[in-house]
XYZ file of C-alpha atoms in Angstrom:
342
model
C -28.275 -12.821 -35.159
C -26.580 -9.359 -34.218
C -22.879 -8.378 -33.753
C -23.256 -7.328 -30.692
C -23.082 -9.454 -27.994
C -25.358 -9.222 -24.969
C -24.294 -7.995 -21.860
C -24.875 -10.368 -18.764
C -26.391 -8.942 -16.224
C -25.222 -9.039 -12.490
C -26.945 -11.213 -10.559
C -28.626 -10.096 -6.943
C -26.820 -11.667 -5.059
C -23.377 -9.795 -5.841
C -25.222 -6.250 -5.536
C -26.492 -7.518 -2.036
C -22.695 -8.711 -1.508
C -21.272 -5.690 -2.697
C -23.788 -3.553 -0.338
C -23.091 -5.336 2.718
C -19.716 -5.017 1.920
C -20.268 -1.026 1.826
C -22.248 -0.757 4.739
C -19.401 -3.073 7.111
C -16.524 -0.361 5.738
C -18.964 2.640 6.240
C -20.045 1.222 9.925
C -16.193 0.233 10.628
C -14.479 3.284 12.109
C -17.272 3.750 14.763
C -17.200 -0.046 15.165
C -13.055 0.635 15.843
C -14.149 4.023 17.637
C -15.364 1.811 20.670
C -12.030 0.130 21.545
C -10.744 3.920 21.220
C -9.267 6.148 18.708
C -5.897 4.470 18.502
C -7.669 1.744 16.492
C -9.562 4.123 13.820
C -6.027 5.587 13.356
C -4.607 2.041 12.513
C -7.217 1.001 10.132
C -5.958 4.259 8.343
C -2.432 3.373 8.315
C -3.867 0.082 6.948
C -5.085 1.954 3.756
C -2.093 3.969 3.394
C -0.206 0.530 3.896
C -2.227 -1.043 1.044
C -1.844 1.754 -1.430
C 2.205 1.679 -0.940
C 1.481 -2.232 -1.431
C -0.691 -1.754 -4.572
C 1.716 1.149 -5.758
C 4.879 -1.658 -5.230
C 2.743 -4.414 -6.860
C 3.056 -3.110 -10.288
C 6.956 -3.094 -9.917
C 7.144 -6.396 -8.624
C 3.957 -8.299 -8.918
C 3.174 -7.090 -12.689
C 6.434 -6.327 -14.174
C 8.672 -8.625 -12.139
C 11.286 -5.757 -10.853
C 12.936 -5.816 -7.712
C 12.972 -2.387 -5.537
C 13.857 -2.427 -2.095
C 13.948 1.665 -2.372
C 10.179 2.169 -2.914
C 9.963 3.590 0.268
C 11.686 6.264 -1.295
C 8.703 7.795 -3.529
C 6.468 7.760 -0.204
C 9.288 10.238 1.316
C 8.921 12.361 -1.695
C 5.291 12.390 -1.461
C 5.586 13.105 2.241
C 8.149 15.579 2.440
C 6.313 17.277 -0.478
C 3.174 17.799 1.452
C 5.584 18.755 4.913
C 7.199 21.085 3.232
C 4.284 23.148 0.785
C 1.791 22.846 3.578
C 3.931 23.880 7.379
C 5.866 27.086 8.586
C 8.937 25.529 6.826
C 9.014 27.454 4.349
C 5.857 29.295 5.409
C 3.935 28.029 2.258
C 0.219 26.841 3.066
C -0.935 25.158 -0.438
C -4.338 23.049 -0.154
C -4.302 19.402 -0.109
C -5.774 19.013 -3.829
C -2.905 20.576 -4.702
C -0.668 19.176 -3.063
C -1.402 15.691 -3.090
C -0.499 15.569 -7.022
C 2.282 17.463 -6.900
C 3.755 15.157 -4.639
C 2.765 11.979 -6.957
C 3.997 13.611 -10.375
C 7.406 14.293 -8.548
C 7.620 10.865 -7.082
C 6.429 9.876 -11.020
C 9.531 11.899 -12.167
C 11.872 10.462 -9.235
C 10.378 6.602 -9.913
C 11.974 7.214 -13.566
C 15.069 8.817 -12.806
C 15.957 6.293 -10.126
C 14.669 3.412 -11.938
C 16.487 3.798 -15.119
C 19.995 3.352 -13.944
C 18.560 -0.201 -13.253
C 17.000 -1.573 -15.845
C 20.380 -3.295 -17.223
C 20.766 -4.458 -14.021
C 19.670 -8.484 -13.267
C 19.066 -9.737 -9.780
C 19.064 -8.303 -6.677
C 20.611 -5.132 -6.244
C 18.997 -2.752 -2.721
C 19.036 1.074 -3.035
C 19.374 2.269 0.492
C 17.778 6.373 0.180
C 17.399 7.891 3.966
C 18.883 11.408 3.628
C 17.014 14.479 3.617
C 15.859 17.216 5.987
C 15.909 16.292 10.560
C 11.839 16.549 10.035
C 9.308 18.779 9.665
C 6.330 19.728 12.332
C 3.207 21.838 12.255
C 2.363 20.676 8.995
C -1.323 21.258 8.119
C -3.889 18.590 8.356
C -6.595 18.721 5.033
C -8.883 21.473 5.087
C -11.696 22.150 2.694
C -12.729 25.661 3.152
C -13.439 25.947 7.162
C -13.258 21.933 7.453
C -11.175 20.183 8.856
C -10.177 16.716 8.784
C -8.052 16.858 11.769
C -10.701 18.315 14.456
C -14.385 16.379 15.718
C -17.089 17.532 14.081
C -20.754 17.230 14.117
C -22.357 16.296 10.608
C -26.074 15.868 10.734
C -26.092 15.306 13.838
C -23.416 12.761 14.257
C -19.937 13.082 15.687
C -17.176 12.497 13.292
C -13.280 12.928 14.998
C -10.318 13.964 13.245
C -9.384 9.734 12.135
C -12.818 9.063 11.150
C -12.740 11.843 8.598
C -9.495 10.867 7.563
C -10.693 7.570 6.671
C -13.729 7.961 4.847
C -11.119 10.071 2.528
C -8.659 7.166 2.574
C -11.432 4.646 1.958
C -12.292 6.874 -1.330
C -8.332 7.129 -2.373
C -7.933 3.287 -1.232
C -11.127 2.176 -3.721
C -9.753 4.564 -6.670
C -6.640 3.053 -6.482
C -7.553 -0.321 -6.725
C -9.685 0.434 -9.628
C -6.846 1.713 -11.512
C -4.484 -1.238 -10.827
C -7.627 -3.207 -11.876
C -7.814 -1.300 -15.132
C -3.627 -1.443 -15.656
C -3.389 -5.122 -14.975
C -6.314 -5.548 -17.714
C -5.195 -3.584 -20.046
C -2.334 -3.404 -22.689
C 0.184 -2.036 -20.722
C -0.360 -4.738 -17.993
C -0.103 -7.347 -20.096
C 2.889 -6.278 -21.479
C 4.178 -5.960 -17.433
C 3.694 -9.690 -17.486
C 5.169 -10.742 -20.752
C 8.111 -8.567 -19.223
C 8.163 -10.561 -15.622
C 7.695 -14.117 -17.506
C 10.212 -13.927 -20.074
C 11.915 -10.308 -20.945
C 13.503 -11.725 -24.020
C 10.520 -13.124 -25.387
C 9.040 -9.793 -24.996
C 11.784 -7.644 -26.643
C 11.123 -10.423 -29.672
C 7.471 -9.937 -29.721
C 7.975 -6.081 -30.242
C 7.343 -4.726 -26.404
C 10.063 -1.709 -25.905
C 10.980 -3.057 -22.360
C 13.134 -0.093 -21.721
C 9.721 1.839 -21.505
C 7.546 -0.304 -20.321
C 9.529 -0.823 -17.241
C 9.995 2.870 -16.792
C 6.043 3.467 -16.838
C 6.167 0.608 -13.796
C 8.434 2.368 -11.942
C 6.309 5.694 -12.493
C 3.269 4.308 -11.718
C 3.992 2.412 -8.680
C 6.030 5.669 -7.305
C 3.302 7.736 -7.938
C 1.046 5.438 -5.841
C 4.230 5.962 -2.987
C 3.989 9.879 -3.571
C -0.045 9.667 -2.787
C 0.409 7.644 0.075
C 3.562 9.569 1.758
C 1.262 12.997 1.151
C -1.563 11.393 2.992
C 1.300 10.285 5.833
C 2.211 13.698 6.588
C -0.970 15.429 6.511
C -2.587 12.452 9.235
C 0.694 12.534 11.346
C 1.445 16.754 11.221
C 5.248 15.468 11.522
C 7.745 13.834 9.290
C 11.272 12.936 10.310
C 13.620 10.663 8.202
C 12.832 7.649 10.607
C 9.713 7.361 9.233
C 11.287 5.921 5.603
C 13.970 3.311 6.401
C 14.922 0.425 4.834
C 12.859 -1.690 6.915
C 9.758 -0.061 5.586
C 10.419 -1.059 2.102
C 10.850 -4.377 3.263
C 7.812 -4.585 5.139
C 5.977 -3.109 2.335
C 7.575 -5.705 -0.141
C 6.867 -8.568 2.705
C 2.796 -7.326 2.405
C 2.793 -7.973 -1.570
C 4.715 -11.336 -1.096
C 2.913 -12.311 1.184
C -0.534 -11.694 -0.083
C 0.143 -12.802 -3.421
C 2.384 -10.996 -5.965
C 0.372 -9.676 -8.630
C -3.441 -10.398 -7.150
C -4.616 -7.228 -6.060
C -7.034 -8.484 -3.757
C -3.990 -10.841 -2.433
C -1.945 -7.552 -2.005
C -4.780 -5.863 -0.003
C -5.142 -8.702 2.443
C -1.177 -9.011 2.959
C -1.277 -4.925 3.672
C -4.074 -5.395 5.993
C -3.221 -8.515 7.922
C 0.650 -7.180 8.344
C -0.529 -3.339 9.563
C -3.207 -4.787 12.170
C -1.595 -8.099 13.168
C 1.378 -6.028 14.862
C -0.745 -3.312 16.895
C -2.898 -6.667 17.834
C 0.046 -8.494 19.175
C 1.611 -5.196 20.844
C -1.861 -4.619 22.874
C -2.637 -8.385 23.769
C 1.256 -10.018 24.121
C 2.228 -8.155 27.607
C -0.705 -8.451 29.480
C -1.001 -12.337 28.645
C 2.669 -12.833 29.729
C 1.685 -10.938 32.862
C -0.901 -13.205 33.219
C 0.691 -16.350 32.312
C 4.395 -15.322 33.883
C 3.624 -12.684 35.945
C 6.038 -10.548 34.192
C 6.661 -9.670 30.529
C 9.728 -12.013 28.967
C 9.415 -10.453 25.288
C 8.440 -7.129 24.902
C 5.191 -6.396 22.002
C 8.488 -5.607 19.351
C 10.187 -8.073 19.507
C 7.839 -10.860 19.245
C 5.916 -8.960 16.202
C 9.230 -9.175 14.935
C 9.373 -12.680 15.626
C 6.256 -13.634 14.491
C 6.476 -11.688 11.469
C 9.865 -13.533 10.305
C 8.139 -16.930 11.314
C 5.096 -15.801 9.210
C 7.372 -15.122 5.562
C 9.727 -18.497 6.476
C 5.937 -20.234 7.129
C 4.744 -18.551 3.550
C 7.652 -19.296 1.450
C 7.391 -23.245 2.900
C 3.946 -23.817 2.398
C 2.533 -20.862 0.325
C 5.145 -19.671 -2.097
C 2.871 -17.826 -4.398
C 1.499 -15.981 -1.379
C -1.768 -15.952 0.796
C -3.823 -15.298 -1.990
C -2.285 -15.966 -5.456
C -3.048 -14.862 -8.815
C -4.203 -17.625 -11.237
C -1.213 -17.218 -13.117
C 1.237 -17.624 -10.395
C -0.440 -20.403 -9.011
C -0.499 -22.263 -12.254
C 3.310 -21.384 -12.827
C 4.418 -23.052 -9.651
C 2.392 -25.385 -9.946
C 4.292 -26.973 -13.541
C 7.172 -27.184 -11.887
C 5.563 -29.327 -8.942
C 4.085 -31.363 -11.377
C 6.680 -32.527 -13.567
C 9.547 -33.155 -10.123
C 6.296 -36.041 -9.116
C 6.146 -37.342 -12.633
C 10.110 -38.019 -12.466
């Protein structure tokens, strides 16, 4: 008998799941393409969506914090890339450069604004929406002579500007997720949850809380600084509108929604709440038109409606989200238990 133990292997049928999987995301955008462009640029806001959501997970969903100014670090991370890449301050850096500049300075912002808080308990909002009247002109990526911003013809096929874009999302998406994969499994992450379940227990046991809820806060920013970078460059404008507080709410709705700390929960609550709104604003008027003959709400305000029905539906019926972790699920789950034994 060895030491070592053997290695399962995979069995076919995930490696056929995980290639049909790959060839539906690769076929998407020309899929979205033939409904028009407007939807190929949605299914890239969906990714940036999902990475603010993963990036916000790890506050919330692994370490149990509360930040209602995480739309914050994707300013930073936007304004970053505005400003080192536009006539602004006529400074024309590459992307690769760029794009981690922006996410160590959101890093570096995550820690300075989270560590006024971490004596704080409950709910306390941070409300961040000065800065510059916006930026235009900024530059789209370019590698050499391409560019992601202009149609293209790549052996023989014809790419536009948003389908380039989000083959390079779908990479940054798919990296990301692998790294909150690899945080939640790993040391640090469990020390996130010993945090979130009981942060006394966790100062006993030895865990430096102080730190470890820094390193959340400068993680999940630099996720918001990757995303905001990615903004700009797909948008070629920023303006402070762009980063109210009603976009870290929605981002905080997409992560409660799909299940604090489940990452594939997260991803589905990013993706239903990005797509669910540009499907109700292109399908709500014309139906009332149909129906009424005139339109009685207008595409806003019954997203807005539906999404607010949606979270009061959730936290009724679903409290641990769409998609809960096992964890979550098991800890509401003691409480339901022992109200029907008494």
């Amino acid at each position: 008998m060895t030491g070592h133990k053997r290695r399962e292997a995979v069995p076919p049928k995930v490696w056929a799941g995980v290639a049909l999987i790959a060839v539906a995301l690769a076929l998407l955008p020309f899929v979205a393409a033939l409904f028009g462009q407007a939807w190929v640029r949605i299914l890239n806001f969906a990714m940036i969506y999902t990475m603010l959501a993963l990036g916000l997970n790890i506050v919330v969903g692994f370490a149990g914090l509360l930040d209602l100014g995480y739309i914050a670090f994707y300013a930073v991370g936007a304004y970053m890339y505005a400003l080192l890449a536009s006539p602004q301050f006529n400074i024309h850096l590459p992307f690769w450069i760029i794009i981690p500049m922006g996410a160590g300075l959101a890093c570096i912002f995550g820690v300075l604004l989270g560590a006024p808080t971490l004596k704080l308990r409950g709910d306390y909002p941070v409300n961040i929406t000065n800065g510059p009247q916006g930026v235009n002109l900024i530059d789209p990526f370019r590698i050499g002579s391409f560019s992601f911003a202009r149609s293209e013809s790549i052996l023989g096929i014809t790419f536009s500007g948003p389908q380039k874009y989000y083959y390079m999302l779908l990479l940054l998406t798919i990296a990301v997720v692998v790294i909150n994969i690899r945080l939640q499994n790993s040391r640090l992450g469990r020390a996130w949850e010993a945090i979130r379940e009981d942060e006394v227990a966790a100062r006993a046991m030895g865990i430096n809380t102080r730190n470890v809820k820094l390193l959340a806060f400068a993680m999940g920013a630099s996720f918001g600084g990757i995303a905001g970078g990615i903004f700009s460059a797909t948008q070629q404008f920023v303006s402070p509108e762009s980063f109210g507080l009603f976009e870290s709410i929605i981002v905080l709705a997409m992560v409660v929604l799909g299940g604090m700390g489940n990452i594939p929960g997260v991803i589905l609550g990013a993706v239903m709440l990005t797509l669910l709104p540009e499907f109700l604003r292109s399908t709500m008027e014309p139906l009332q038109n149909a129906l009424f003959g005139r339109v009685l709400l207008d595409a806003e305000t019954v997203r807005l409606l539906v999404f607010g029905i949606a979270l009061v539906a959730i936290m009724l019926y679903k409290p641990a989200g769409l998609w809960p972790s096992a964890v979550r699920k098991r800890e509401l789950e003691v409480p339901e238990a022992a109200e029907a034994a008494d």
